[in-house]
Structure formats: structure tokens, C-alpha cells
Tab-separated table of C-alpha atoms (C1' of nucleotides) in Angstrom:
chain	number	residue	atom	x	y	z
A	1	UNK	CA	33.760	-39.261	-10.434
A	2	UNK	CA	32.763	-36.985	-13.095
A	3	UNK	CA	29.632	-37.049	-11.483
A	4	UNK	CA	29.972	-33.307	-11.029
A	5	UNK	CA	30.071	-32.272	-14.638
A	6	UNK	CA	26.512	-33.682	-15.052
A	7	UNK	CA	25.410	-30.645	-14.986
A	8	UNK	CA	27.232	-27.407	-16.808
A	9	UNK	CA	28.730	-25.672	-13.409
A	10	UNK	CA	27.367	-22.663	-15.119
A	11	UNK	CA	26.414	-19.488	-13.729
A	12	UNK	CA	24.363	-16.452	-13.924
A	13	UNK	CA	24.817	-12.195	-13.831
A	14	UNK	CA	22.093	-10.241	-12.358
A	15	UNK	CA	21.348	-9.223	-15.914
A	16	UNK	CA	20.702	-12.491	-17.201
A	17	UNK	CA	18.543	-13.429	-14.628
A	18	UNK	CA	16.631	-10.351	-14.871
A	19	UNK	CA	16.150	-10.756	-18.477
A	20	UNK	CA	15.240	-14.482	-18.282
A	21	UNK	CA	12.565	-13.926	-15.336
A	22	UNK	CA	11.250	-10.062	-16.598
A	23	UNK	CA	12.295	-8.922	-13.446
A	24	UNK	CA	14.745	-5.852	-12.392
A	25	UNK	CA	18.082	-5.581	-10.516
A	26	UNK	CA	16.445	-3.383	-7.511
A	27	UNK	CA	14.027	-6.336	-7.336
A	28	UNK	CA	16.706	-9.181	-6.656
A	29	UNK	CA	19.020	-6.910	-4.557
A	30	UNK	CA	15.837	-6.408	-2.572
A	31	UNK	CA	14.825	-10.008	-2.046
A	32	UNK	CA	18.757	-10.607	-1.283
A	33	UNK	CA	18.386	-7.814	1.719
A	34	UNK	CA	15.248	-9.730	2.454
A	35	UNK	CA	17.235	-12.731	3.282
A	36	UNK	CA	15.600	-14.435	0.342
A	37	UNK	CA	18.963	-15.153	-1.641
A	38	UNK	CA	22.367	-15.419	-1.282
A	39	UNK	CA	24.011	-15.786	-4.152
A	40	UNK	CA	28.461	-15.741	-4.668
A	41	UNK	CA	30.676	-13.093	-5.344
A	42	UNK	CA	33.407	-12.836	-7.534
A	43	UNK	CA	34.716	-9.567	-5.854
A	44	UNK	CA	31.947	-7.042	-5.486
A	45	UNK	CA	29.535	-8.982	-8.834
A	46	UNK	CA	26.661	-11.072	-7.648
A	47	UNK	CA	26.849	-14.415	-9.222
A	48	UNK	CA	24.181	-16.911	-9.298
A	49	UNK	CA	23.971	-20.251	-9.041
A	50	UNK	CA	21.478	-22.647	-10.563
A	51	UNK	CA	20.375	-23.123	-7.560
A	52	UNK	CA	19.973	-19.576	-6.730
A	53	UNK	CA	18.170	-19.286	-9.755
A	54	UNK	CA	15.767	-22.018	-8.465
A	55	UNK	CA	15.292	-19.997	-5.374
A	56	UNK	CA	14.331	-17.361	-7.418
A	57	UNK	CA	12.054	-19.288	-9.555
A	58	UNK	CA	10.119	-19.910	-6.146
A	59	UNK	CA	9.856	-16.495	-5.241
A	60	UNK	CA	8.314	-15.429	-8.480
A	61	UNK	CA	5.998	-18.403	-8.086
A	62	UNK	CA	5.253	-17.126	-5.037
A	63	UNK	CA	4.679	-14.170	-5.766
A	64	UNK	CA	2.216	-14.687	-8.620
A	65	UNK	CA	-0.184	-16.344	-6.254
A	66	UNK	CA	0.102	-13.658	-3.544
A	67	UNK	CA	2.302	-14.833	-0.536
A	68	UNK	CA	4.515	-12.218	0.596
A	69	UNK	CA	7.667	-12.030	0.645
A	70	UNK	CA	8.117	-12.882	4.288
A	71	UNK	CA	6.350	-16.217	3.457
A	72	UNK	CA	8.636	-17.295	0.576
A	73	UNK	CA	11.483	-16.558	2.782
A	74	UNK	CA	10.090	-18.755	5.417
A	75	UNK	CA	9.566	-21.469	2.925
A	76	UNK	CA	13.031	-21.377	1.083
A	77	UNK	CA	14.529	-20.732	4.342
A	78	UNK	CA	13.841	-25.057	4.692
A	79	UNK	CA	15.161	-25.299	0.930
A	80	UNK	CA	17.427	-28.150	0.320
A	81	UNK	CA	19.159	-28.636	4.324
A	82	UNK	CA	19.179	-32.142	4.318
A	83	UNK	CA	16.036	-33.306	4.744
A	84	UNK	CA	14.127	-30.216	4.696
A	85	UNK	CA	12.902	-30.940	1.641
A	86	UNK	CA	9.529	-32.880	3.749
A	87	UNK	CA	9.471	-29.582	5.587
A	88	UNK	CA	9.937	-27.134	3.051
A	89	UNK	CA	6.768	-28.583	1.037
A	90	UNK	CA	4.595	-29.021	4.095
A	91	UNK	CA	5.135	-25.465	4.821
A	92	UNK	CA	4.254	-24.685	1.628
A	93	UNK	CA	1.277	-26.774	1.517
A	94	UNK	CA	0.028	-24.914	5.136
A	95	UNK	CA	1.017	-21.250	3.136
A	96	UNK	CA	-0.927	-22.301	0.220
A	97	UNK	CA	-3.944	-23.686	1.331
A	98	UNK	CA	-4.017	-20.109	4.165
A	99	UNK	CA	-3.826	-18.394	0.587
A	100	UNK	CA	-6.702	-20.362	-0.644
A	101	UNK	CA	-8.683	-19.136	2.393
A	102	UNK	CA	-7.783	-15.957	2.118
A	103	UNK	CA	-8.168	-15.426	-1.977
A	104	UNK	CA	-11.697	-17.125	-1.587
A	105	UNK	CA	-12.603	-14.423	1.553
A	106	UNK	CA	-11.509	-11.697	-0.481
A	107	UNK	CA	-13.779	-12.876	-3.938
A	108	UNK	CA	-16.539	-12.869	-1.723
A	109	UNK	CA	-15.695	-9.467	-0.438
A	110	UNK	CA	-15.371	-8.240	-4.077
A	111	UNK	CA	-18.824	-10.106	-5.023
A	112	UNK	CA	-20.454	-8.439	-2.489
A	113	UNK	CA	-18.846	-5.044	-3.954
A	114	UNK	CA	-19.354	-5.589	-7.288
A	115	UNK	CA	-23.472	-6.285	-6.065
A	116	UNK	CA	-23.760	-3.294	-4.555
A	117	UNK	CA	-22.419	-1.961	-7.364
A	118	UNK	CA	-24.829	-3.302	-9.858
A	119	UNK	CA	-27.588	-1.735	-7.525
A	120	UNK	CA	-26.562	1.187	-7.251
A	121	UNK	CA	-25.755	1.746	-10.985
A	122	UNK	CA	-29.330	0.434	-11.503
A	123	UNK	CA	-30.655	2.838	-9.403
A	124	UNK	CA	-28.350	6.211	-10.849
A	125	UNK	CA	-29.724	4.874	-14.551
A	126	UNK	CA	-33.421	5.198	-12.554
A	127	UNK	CA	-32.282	8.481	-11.053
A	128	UNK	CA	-31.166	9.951	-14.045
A	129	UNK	CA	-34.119	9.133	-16.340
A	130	UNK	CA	-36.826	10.497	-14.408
A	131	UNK	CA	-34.388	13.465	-14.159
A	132	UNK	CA	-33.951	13.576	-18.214
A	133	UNK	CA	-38.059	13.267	-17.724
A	134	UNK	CA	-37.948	16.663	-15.941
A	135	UNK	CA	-36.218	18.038	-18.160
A	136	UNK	CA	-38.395	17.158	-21.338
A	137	UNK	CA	-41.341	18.084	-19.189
A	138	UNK	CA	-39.352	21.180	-17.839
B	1	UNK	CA	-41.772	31.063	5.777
B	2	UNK	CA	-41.395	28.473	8.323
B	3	UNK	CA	-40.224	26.330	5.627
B	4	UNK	CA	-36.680	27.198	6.788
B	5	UNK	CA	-37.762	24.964	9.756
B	6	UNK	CA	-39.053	22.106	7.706
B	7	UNK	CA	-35.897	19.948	9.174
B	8	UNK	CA	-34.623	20.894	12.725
B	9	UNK	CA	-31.370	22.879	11.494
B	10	UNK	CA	-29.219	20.487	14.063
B	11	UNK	CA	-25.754	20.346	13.415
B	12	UNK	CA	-23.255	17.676	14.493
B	13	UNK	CA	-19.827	17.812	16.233
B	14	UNK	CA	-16.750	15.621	15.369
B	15	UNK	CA	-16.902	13.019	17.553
B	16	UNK	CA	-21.063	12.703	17.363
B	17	UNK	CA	-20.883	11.957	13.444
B	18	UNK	CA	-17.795	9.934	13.956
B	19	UNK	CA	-19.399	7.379	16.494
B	20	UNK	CA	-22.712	7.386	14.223
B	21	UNK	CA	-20.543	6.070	11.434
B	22	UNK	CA	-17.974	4.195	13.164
B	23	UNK	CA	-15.077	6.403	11.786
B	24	UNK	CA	-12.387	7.658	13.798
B	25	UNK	CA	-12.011	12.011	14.146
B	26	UNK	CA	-8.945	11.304	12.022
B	27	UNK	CA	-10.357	10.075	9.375
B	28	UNK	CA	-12.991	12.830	9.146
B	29	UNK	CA	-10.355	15.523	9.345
B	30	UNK	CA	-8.359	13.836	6.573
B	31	UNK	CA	-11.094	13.918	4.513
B	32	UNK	CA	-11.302	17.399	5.007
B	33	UNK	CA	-7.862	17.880	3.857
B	34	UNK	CA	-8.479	15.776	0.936
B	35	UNK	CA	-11.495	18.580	0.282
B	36	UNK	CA	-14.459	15.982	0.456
B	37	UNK	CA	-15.206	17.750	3.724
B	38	UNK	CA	-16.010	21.429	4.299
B	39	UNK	CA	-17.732	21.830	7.690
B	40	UNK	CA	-18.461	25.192	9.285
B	41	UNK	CA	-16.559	26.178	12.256
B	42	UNK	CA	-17.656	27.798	15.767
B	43	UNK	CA	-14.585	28.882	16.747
B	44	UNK	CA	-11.888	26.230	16.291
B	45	UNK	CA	-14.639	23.557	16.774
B	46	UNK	CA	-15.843	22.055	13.894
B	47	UNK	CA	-19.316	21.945	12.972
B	48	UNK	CA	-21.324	19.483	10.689
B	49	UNK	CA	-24.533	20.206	9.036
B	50	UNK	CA	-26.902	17.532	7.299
B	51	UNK	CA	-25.229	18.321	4.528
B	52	UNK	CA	-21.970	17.266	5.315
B	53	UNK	CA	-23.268	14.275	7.362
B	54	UNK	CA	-24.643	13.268	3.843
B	55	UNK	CA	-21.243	13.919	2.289
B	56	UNK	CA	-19.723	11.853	4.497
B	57	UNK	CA	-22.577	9.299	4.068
B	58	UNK	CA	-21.498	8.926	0.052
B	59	UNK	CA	-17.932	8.721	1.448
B	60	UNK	CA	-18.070	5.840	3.445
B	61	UNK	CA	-20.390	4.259	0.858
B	62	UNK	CA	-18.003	5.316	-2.123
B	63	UNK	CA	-14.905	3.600	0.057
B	64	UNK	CA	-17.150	0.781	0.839
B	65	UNK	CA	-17.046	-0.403	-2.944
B	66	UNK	CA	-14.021	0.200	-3.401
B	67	UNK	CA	-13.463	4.134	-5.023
B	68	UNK	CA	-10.382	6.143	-3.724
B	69	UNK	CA	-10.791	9.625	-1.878
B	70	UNK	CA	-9.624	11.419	-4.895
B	71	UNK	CA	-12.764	9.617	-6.772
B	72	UNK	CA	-15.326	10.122	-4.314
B	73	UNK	CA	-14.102	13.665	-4.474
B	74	UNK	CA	-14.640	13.935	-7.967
B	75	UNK	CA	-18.085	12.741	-7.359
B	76	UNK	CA	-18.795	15.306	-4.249
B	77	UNK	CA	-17.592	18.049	-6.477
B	78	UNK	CA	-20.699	17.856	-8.513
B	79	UNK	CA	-23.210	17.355	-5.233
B	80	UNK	CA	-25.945	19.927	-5.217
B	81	UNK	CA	-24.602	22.840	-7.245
B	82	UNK	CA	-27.944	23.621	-8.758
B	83	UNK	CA	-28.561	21.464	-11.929
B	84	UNK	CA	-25.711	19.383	-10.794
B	85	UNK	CA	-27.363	16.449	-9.705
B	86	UNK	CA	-27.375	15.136	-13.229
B	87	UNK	CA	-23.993	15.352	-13.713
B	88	UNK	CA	-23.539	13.859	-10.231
B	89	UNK	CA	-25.372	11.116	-10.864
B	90	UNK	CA	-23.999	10.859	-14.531
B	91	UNK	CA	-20.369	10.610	-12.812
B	92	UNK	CA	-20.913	8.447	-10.445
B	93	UNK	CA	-22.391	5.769	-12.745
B	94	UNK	CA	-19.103	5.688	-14.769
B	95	UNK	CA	-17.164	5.290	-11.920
B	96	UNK	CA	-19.690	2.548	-10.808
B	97	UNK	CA	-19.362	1.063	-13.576
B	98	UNK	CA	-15.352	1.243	-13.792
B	99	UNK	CA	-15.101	-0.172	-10.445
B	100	UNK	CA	-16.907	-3.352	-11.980
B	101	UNK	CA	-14.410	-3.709	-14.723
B	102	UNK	CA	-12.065	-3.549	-12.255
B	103	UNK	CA	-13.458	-5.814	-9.732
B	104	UNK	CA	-14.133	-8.243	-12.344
B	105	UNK	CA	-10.855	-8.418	-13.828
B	106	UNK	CA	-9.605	-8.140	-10.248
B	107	UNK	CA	-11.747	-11.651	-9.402
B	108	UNK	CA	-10.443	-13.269	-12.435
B	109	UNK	CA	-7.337	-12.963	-10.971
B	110	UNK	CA	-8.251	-14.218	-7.751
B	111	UNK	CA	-9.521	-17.495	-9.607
B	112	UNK	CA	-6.962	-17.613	-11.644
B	113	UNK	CA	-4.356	-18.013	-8.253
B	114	UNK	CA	-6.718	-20.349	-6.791
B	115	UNK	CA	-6.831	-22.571	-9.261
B	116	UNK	CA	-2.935	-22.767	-9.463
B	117	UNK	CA	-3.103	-22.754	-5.931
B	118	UNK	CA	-5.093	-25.813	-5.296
B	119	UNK	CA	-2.779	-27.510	-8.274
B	120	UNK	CA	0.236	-26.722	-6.521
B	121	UNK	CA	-1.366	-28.483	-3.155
B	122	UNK	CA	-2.068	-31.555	-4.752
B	123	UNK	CA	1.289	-31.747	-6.003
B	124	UNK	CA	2.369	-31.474	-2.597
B	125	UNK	CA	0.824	-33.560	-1.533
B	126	UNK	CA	1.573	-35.723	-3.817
B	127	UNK	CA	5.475	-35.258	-3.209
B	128	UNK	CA	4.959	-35.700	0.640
B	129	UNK	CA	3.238	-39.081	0.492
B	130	UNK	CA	6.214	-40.165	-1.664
B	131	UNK	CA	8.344	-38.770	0.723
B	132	UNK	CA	6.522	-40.456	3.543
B	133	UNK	CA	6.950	-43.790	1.158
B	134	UNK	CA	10.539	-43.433	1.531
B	135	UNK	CA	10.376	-43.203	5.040
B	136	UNK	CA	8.352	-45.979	5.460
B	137	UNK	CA	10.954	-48.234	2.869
B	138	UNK	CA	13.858	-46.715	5.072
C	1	DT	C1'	44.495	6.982	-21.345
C	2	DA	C1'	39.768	7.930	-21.871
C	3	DA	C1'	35.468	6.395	-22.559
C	4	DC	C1'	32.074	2.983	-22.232
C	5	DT	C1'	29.624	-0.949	-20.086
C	6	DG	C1'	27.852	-3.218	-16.310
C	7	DA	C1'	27.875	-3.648	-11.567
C	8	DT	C1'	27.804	-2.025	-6.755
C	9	DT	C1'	26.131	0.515	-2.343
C	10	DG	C1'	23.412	3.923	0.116
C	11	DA	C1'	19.706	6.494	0.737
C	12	DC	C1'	15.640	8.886	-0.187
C	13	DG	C1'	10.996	8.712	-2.776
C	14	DT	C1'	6.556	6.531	-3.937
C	15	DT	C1'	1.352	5.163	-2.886
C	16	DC	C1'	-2.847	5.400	0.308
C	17	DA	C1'	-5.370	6.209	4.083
C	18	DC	C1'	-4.930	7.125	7.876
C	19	DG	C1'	-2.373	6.162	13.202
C	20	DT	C1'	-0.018	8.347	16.696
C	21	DA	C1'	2.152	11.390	19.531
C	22	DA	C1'	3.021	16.247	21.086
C	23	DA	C1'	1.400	20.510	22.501
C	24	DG	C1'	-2.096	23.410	23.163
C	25	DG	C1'	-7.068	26.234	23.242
C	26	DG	C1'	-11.376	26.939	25.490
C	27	DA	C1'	-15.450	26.015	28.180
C	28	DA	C1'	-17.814	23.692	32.117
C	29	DG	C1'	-17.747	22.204	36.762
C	30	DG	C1'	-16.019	21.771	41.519
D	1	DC	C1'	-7.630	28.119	40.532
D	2	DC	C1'	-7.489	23.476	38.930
D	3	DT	C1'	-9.095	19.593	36.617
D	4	DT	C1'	-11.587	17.375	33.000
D	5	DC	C1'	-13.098	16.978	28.549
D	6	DC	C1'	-13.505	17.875	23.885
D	7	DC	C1'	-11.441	19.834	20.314
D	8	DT	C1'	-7.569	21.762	17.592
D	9	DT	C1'	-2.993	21.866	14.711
D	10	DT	C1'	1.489	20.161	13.121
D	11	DA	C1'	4.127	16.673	11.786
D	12	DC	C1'	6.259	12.296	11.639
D	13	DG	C1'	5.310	7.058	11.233
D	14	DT	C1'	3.269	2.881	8.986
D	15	DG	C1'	3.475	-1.097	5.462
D	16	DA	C1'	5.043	-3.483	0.788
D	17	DA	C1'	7.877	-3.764	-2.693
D	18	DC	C1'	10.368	-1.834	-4.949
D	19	DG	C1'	11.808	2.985	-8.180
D	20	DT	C1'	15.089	6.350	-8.728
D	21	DC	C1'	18.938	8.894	-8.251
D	22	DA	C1'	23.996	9.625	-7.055
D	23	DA	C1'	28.487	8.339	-6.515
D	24	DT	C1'	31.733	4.792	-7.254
D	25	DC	C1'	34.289	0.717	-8.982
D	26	DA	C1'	36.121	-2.799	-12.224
D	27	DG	C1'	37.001	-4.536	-16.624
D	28	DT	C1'	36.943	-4.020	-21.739
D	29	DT	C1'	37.371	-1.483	-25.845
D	30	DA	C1'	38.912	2.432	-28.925
DNA sequence: TAACTGATTGACGTTCACGTAAAGGGAAGG
DNA sequence: CCTTCCCTTTACGTGAACGTCAATCAGTTA
């Protein structure tokens, strides 16, 4: 019966959340008009729940490894509704492994870059002794 | 004297240069804003010389690996004024070579989310053959 | 009571490289 | 003369994730 006290019903201000996480007020009003949280209010204050501070955890997560914003919303939109929870971490498990596919495309588009690079920087050093050549011949 | 003549002095109108590089007219005349581009005019009409098919040659080449406009600008604002070549050349091999810091540190990153990526999978699918366990016992 | 602290909303600004109308000029051809 | 075609300019729109005011409100402290 005290079941409910197991954990300290505590709460959080924007503040504190910001400071905990590094992030900014703008940041969490924004994923709130993104649909991405919800927290209470106590008149016109935002207060957070642990659990809203779980969501959040997940969108920083998320973030970090690239999904968009859009994508953690689809994912916490399954968060904790009854059984969801199945749901929620299949979806995630789809997301991540399209991020996988899509971080390993872009490395090899950035390979590819940084060869051509290398090339070309071999070549300029060519370019640019024979033309220090000219010069001492010159 | 007929050296003038050497190269047929054939110029090149928008859309000719744009399907020969697969750019849109767009895209050409923003680059002209952006002063990488300074073709002659007959008229209204534009008109390209080998010389600014060649600009936009390094252009598409610079954007290909990654520099901005305003660095491939930098770069173009050294081509062929005299004795400028070296200091082209010179220019464009920092820049080379900053865009392979950045790449580099840019890939690291990449790996970096991969890695937790793939970690975060297994988890998951760790949790959803538990979950599926449950089911099963249920 | 005034100031200060912390919070709120709304709305415009930012970055980059263009896309996308809208409205028109000018030459060639029928 | 009219259409067709290529070209032009001006100017606003796009996307992502916020930053940056500006004005306001509510509660605490001096």
C-alpha cells in the first residue's frame, strides 16, 4: 500500500533538467512542440516527471546516434501504453539498424572523399614543386 | 599570330554547360551570385568561355569533396592572375588538407555511433526475446 | 512596494545551397 | 501577328533544430 512511495514522487524544473542533461530550455520547449514530451503544469511552470525525464533521456540518446527527431517521437510515441513496451523496442531496433545502413553508406561516401582528397593533395604538392623548380630555374 | 586560334574560341550558353555537368541553370546562376562565376554577357544572355567552364569544373569538383561555395571561392580568387597559380595551388592544398581533418574526425564519429548502435540492437534484442519468453510462459 | 529570479509565449532569425514560381525580354519560325 | 523556346530577374520557400529577442507573469526577497 505504500507501494507508491518506492520511489521519491519527486519532480523536475526545466532548469534542472537542462543542467543535468547540458541541454537548453528552447531545446525542451522545442521537442515538447514536437510532440516529443508532455510534461505537468503547476499553472503556467513545466514540471517534469521521472518519467518525462526518461523520455528525455531517449531523445538525447537518440539524438547522439543521429535519428531525427521525428524518429524518436515515433519511438516514444509506443513508450510505456500497456504493452507497447514489445513495440516500442522493435521499432527501435528497425530505426537503429536503418541508422546502421545509413552511417555505414555515408563512411563510405566520406572514404571515397577523403581518397580523392589524398590524390589530389598529392598531385598540388607535385604541382607546386615543379613550379618552385621554375622559379629556381627562372 | 594565329596563336589566338590555337583553341577554337567557342563559348557556351547556360543550359549547354549545365547539361554537360549535370547541374541545373540555377545552380550556375547562384554561383554567380556567390562570385565563383563571372561569364560575359551578349545581351541579357549569358555567355561562358573555357575559362569559366573550367571554373565551374573546380566547382563541382571542390563541392564534390566536400568544400563550401565560400571556400571554393577563396580558391577561384587566386585562378590565373599571373603568378597566381602558386598561391592557387598553395590554397587549395590547405583546404585539401583541412577537409581531411575534418572528414576524419567526421568518420570517427560515424564509428563511434555505429558501434553504440549495433550495442543498443543487441540489447534489443535481447529484451524482445525475453519479452517473447514471457509470452510464451503466459 | 520595488526589484529580482525564473518561467512563459510568440515570433522572427540562422545556415546552406539551391527549388520554385511569377513575369517578362528577344529572336526564330510559321 | 502569334507561338515557341531559351533566357532573364526578383523574390519567396525549403529543411532541421534550435537561437535570440521581446513582452509578460508569478513568486520571493529586500
Amino acid at each position: 500500500m505504500t507501494a507508491k512511495l518506492r520511489r521519491p514522487a519527486m519532480t523536475f524544473t526545466i532548469t534542472q533538467l537542462c543542467r543535468e542533461f547540458g541541454a537548453t530550455a528552447r531545446a525542451l520547449r522545442y521537442y515538447e512542440d514536437q510532440g516529443l514530451l508532455a510534461p505537468a503544469r503547476q499553472g503556467m511552470a513545466r514540471v517534469y516527471s521521472y518519467r518525462d525525464r526518461a523520455r528525455l533521456q531517449i531523445i538525447l540518446n537518440g539524438k547522439r546516434v543521429g535519428l531525427s527527431l521525428a524518429e524518436i517521437r515515433d519511438i516514444l510515441s509506443l513508450y510505456g501504453q500497456g504493452d507497447g513496451e514489445v513495440a516500442q523496442n522493435a521499432l527501435a531496433l528497425r530505426k537503429f539498424r536503418e541508422r546502421i545502413v545509413a552511417f555505414e553508406r555515408q563512411r563510405q561516401e566520406i572514404d571515397e572523399a577523403i581518397d580523392e582528397l589524398r590524390r589530389a593533395s598529392a598531385r598540388m604538392e607535385q604541382r607546386l614543386a615543379e613550379q618552385q623548380g621554375d622559379r629556381q630555374v627562372a
